[in-house]
Tab-separated table of C-alpha atoms in Angstrom:
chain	number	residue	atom	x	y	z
A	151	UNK	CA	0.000	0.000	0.000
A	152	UNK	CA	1.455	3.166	-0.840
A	153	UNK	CA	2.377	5.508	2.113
A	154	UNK	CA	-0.923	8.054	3.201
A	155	UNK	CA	-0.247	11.542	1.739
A	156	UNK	CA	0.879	13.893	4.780
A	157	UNK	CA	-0.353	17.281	4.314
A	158	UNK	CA	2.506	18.746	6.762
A	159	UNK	CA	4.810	17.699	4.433
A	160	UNK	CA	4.185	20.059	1.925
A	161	UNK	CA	6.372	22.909	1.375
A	162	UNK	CA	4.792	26.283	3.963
A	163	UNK	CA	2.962	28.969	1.984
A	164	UNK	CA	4.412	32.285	2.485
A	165	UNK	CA	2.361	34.578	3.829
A	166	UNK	CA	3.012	37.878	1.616
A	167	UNK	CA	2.350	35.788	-1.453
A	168	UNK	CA	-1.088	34.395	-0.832
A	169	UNK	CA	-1.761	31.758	-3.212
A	170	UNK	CA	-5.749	30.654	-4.844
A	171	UNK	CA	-7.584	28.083	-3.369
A	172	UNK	CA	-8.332	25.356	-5.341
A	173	UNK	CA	-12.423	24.653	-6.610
A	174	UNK	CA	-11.952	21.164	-5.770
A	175	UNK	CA	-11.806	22.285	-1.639
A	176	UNK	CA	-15.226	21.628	-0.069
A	177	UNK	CA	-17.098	24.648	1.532
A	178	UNK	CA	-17.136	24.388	5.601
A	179	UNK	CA	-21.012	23.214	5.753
A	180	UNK	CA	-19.908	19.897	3.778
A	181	UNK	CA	-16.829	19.147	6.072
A	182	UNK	CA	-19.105	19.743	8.944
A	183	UNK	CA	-21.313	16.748	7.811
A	184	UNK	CA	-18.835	14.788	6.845
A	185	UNK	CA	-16.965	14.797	10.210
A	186	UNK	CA	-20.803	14.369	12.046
A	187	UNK	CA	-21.432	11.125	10.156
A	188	UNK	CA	-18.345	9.618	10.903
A	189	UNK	CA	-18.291	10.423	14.588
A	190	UNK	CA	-22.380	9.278	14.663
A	191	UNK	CA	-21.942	6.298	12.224
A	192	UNK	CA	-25.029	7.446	10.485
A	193	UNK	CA	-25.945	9.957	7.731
A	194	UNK	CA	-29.417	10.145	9.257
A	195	UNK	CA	-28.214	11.314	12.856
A	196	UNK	CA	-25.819	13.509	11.534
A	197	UNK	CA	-28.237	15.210	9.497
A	198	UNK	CA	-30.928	15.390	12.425
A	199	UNK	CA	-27.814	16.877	14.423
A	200	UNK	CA	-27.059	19.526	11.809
A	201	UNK	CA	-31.143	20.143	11.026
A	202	UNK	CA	-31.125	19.152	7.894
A	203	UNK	CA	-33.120	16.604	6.188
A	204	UNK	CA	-31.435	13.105	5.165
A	205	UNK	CA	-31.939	13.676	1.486
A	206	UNK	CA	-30.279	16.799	1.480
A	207	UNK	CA	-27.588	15.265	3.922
A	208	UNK	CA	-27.102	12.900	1.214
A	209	UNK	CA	-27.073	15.253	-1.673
A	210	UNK	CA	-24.302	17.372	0.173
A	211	UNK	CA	-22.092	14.008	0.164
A	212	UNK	CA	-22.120	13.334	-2.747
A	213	UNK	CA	-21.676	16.787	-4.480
A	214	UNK	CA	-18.320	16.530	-2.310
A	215	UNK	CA	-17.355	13.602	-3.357
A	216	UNK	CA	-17.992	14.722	-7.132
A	217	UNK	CA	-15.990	18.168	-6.173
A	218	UNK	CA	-12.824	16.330	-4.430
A	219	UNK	CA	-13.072	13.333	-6.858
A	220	UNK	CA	-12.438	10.297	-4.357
A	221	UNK	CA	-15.459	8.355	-2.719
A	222	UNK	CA	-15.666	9.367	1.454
A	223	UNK	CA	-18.307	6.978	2.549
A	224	UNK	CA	-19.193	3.256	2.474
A	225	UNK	CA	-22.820	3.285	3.016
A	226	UNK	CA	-24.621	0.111	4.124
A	227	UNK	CA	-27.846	-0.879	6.358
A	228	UNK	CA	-25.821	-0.876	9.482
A	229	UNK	CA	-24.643	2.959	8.795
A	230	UNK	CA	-22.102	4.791	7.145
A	231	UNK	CA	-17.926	4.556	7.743
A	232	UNK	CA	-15.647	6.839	6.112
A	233	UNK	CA	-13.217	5.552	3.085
A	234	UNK	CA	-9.397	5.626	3.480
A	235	UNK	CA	-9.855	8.971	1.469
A	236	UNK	CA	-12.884	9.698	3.399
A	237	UNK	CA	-10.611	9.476	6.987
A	238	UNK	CA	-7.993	11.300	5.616
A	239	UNK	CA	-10.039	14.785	4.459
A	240	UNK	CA	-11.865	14.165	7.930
A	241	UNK	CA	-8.327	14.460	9.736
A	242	UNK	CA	-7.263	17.657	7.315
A	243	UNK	CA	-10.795	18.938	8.207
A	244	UNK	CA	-11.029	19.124	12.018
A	245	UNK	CA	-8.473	21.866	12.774
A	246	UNK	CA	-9.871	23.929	9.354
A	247	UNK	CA	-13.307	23.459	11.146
A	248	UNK	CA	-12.189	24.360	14.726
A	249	UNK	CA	-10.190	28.062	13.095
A	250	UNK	CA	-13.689	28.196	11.751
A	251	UNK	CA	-15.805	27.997	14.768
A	252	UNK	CA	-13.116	30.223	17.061
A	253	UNK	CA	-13.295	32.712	13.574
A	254	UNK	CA	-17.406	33.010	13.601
A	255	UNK	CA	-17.179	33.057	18.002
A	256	UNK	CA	-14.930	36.123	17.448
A	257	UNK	CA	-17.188	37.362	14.512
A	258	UNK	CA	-20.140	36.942	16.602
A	259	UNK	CA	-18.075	38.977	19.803
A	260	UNK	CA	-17.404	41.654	17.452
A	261	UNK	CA	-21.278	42.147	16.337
A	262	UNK	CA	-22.433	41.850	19.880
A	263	UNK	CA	-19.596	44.779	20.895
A	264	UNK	CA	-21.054	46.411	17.754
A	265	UNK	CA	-24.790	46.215	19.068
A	266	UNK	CA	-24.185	47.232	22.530
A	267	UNK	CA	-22.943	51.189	21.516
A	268	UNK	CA	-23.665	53.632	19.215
A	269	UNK	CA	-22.158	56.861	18.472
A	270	UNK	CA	-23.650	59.205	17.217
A	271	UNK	CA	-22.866	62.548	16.068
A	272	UNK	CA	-25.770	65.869	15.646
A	273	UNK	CA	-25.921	69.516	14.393
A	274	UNK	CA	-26.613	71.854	17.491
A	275	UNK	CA	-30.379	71.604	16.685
A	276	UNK	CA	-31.052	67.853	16.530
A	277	UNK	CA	-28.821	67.454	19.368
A	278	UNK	CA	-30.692	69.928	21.952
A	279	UNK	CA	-34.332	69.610	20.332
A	280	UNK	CA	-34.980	66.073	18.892
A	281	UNK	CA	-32.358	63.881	20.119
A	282	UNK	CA	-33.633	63.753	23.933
A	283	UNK	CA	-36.953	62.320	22.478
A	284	UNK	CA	-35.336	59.848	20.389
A	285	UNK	CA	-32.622	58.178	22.583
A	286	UNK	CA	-35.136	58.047	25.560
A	287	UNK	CA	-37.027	56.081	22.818
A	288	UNK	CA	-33.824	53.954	21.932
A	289	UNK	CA	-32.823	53.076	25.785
A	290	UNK	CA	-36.468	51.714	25.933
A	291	UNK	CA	-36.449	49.199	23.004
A	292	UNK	CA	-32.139	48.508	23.722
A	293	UNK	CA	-31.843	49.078	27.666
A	294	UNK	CA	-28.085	47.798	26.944
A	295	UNK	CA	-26.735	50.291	24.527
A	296	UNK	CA	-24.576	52.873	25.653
A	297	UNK	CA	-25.031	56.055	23.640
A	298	UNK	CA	-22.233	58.460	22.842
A	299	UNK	CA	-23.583	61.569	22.017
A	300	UNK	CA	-21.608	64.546	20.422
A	301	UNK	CA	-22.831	67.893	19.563
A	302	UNK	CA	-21.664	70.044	16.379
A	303	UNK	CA	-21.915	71.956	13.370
A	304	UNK	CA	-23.215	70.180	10.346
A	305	UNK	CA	-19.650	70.637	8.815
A	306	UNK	CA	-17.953	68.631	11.354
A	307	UNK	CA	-21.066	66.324	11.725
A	308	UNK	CA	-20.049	65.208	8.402
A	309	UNK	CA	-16.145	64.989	8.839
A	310	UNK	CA	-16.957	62.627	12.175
A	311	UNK	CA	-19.148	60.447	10.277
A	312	UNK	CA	-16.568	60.153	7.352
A	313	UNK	CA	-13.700	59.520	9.579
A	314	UNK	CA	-15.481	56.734	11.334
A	315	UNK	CA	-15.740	58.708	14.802
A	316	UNK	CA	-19.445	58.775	14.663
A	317	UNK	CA	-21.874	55.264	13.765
A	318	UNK	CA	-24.777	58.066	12.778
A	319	UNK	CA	-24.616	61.281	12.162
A	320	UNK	CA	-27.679	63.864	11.768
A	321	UNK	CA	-26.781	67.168	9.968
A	322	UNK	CA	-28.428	70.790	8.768
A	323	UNK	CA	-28.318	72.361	5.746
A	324	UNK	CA	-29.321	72.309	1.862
A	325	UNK	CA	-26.561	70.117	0.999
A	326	UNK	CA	-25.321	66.584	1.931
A	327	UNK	CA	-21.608	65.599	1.626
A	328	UNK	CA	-19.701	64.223	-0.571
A	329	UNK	CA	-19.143	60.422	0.702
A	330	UNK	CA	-22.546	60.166	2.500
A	331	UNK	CA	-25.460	58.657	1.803
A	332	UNK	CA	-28.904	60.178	3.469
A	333	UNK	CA	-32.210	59.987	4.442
A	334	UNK	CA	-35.048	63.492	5.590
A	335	UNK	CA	-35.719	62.520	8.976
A	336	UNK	CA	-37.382	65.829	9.703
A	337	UNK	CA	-38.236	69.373	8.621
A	338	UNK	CA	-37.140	72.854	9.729
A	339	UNK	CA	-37.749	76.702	9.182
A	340	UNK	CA	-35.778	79.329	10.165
A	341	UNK	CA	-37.406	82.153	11.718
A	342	UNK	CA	-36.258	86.446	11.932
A	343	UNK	CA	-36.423	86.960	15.927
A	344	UNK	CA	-35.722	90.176	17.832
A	345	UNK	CA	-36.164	90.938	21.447
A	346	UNK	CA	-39.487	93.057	22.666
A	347	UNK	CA	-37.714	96.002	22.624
A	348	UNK	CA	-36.512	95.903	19.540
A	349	UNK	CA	-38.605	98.236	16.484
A	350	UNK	CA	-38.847	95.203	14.469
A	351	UNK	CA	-41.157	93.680	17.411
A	352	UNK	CA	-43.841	96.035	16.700
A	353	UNK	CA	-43.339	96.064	12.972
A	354	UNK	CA	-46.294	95.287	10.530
A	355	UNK	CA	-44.354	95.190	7.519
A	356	UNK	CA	-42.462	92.190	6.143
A	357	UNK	CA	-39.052	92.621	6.474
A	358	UNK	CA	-37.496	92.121	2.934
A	359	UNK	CA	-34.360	89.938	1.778
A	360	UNK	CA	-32.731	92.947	0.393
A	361	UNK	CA	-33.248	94.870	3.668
A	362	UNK	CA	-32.354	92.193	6.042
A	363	UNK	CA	-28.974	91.197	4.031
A	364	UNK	CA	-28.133	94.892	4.982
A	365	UNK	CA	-28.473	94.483	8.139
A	366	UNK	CA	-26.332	93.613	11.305
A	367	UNK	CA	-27.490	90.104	12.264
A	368	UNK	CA	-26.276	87.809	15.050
A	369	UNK	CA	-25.185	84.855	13.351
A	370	UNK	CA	-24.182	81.444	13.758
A	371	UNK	CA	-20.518	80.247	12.631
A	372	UNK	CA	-19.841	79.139	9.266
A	373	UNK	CA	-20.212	75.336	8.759
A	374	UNK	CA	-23.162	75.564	10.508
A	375	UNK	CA	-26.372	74.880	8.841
A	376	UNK	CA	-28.297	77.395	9.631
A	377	UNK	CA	-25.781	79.887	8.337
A	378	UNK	CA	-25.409	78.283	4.841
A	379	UNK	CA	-29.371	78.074	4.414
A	380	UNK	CA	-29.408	81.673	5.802
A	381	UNK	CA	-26.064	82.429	3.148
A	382	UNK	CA	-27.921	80.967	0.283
A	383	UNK	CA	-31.361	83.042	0.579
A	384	UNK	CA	-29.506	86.010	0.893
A	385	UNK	CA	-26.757	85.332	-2.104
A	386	UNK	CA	-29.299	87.197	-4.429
A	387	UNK	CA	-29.148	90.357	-2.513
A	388	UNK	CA	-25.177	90.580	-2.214
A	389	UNK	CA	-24.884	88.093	0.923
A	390	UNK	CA	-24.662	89.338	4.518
A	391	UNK	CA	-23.398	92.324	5.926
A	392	UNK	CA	-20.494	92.582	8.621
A	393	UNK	CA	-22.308	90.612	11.141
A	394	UNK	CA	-23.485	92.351	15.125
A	395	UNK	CA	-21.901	89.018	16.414
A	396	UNK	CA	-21.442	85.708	15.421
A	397	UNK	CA	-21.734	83.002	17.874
A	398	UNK	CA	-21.368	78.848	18.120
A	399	UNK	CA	-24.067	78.350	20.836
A	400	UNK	CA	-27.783	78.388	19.941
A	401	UNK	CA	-28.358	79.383	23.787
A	402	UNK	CA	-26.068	82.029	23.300
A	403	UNK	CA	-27.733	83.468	20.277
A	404	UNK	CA	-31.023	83.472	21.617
A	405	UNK	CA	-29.521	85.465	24.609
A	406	UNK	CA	-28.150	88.240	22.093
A	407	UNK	CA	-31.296	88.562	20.442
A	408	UNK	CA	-33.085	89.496	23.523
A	409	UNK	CA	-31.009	92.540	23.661
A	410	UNK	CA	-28.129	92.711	21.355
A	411	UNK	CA	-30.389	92.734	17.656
A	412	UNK	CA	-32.115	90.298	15.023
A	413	UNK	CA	-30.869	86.435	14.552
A	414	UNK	CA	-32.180	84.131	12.518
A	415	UNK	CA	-32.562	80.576	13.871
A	416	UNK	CA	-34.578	77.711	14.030
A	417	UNK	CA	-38.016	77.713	14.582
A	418	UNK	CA	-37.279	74.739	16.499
A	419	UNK	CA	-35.050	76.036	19.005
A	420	UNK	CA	-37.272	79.418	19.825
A	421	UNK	CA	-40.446	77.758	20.330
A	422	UNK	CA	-40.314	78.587	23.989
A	423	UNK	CA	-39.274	82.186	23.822
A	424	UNK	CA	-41.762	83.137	21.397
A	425	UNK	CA	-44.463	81.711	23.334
A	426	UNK	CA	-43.260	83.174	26.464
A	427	UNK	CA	-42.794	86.425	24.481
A	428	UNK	CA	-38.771	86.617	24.814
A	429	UNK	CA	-38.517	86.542	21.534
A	430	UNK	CA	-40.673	88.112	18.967
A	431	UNK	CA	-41.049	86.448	15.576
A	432	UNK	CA	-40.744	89.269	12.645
A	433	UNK	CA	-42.231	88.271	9.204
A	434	UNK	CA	-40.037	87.977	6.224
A	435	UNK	CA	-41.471	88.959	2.678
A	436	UNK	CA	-39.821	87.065	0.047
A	437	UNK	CA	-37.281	84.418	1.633
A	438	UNK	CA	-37.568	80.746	1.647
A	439	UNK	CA	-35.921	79.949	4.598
A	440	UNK	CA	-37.049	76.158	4.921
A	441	UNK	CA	-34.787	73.130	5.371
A	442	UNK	CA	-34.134	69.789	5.670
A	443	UNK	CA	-32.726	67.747	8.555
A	444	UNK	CA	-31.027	63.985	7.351
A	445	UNK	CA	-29.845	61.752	8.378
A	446	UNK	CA	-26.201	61.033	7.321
A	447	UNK	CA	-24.010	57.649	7.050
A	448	UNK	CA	-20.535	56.634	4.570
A	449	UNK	CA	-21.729	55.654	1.381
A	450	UNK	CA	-21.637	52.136	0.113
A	451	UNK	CA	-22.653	51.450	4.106
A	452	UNK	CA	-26.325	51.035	5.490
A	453	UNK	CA	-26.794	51.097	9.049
A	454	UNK	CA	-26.754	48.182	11.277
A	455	UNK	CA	-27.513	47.641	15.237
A	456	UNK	CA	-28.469	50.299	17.574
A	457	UNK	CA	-27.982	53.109	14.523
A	458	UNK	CA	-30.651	50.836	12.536
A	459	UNK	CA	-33.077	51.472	15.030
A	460	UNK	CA	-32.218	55.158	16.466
A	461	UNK	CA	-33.292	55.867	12.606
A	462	UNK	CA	-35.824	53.832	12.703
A	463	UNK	CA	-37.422	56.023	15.449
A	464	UNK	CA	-36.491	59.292	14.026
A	465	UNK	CA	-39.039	58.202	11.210
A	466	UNK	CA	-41.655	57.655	13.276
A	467	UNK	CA	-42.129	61.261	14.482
């Protein structure tokens, strides 16, 4: 009899010049039947074991068989025993299998690290207005998440989520960026606010584009999204002028408006004020000041986990 073929003996594969596997090497769920029949004796039990039905059991067999080109079973009334060949592949095969089941238990640890946090990064707005609502909503259908929450413009919004910093990211503006895919998850407005005091707050007239782009305004930063929708209406009256102030804090601009002069920011975030009357709302005659909020993840990605359902809930109101 000539000697059994010993895989170790064949020359090591080096590692920086991975070679092809060949199409005559059985997938994993094939090797995994195989090495149940022997060790049960019976193609039957093995496929019960596997829940699979015999027939299919069978059918797996023999398309190996076909594929490696060497019988691998006797089969008789008493059972089924593995073929010289048949006890050799079975010996090659139970380290490739056990690799196999410590790769998908690491796989599987890797998803369930996945599914227990989410980070998530928000333009001022969603992050102060809407995203309470929504992770108080996402701690009650995944108690186990922990949720990393960090607040900025849209611009950086967008650089977090394309560096990988952020799982989610929810921006402002008329515009999504380059590398992102997006969904509307809301609407906004923006809305002219002055303080009581101010003449505007007893005006009747609409206050124009061409007459509020020559005027002073407290102003968010640019990269925000509320300055860029507030840019682009304006554009066709020659942009902005000098600005009173421009601030990075929605808190702080609703402060300044009070007493400082007009801002323009979300109807969202002066709700309160303007029914409490800290803030008066002043009409505008011929600006379209509406927007979108989205939101934003890399493109050629979909999200998975927690981030699946935080914008699952953000569609639902």
């Amino acid at each position: 009899m000539s000697p059994s073929p010993d895989p170790s003996s064949s020359p090591s594969p080096d590692p920086s010049r991975p070679g092809r596997l060949s199409p005559r090497l059985p997938e994993l769920g094939a090797l995994e039947l195989l090495l149940a029949v022997i060790r049960l004796g019976s193609l039957g039990r093995a496929a019960a074991e596997l829940g699979i039905t015999q027939p299919a059991a069978s059918s797996r067999i023999a398309g190996m068989e076909r594929q490696i080109g060497v019988p691998l079973l006797e089969r008789s009334p008493r059972g089924s025993r593995p073929t010289e060949a048949g006890s050799l592949v079975a010996e090659w095969a139970a380290p490739v299998l056990a690799t196999a089941q410590a790769l998908d238990a690491g796989i599987a640890a890797l998803r369930e690290r996945r599914d227990t946090r989410l980070r998530v990064s928000a333009s001022l707005t969603v992050a102060e207005y809407l995203m309470p609502r929504w992770l108080m909503a996402l701690h009650t259908a995944l108690p186990g998440t922990a949720v990393t929450l960090r607040a900025a413009n849209s611009a950086d919004v967008a650089r977090q989520v394309l560096a990988g910093e952020a799982d989610l990211g929810f921006v402002e503006g008329l515009r999504t960026p380059a590398g992102l895919d997006e969904v509307q998850i809301a609407a906004d407005r923006l809305r002219l606010v002055v303080g009581p005091d101010h003449p505007w707050a007893r005006r009747r007239a609409p206050v124009t584009g061409a007459e509020l782009a020559r005027t002073p305004l407290v102003l968010r930063e640019e990269g925000s999204g509320t300055r860029e929708v507030l840019d682009r209406a304006l554009a066709p009256y020659g942009g902005t002028t000098t600005p009173l102030l421009v601030l990075a804090s929605t808190t702080a601009l609703k402060a300044a408006a009070v007493s400082a002069g007009p801002a323009v920011l979300s109807e969202l975030t002066v709700a309160d004020e303007l029914a409490r009357g800290r803030l008066v709302s002043v009409p505008l005659a011929d600006l379209d000041l509406s927007r979108p909020l989205r939101a934003v993840w890399p493109t050629g990605t979909r999200p998975a986990g927690p981030a699946r359902e935080l914008l699952g809930l953000t569609r639902q109101g």
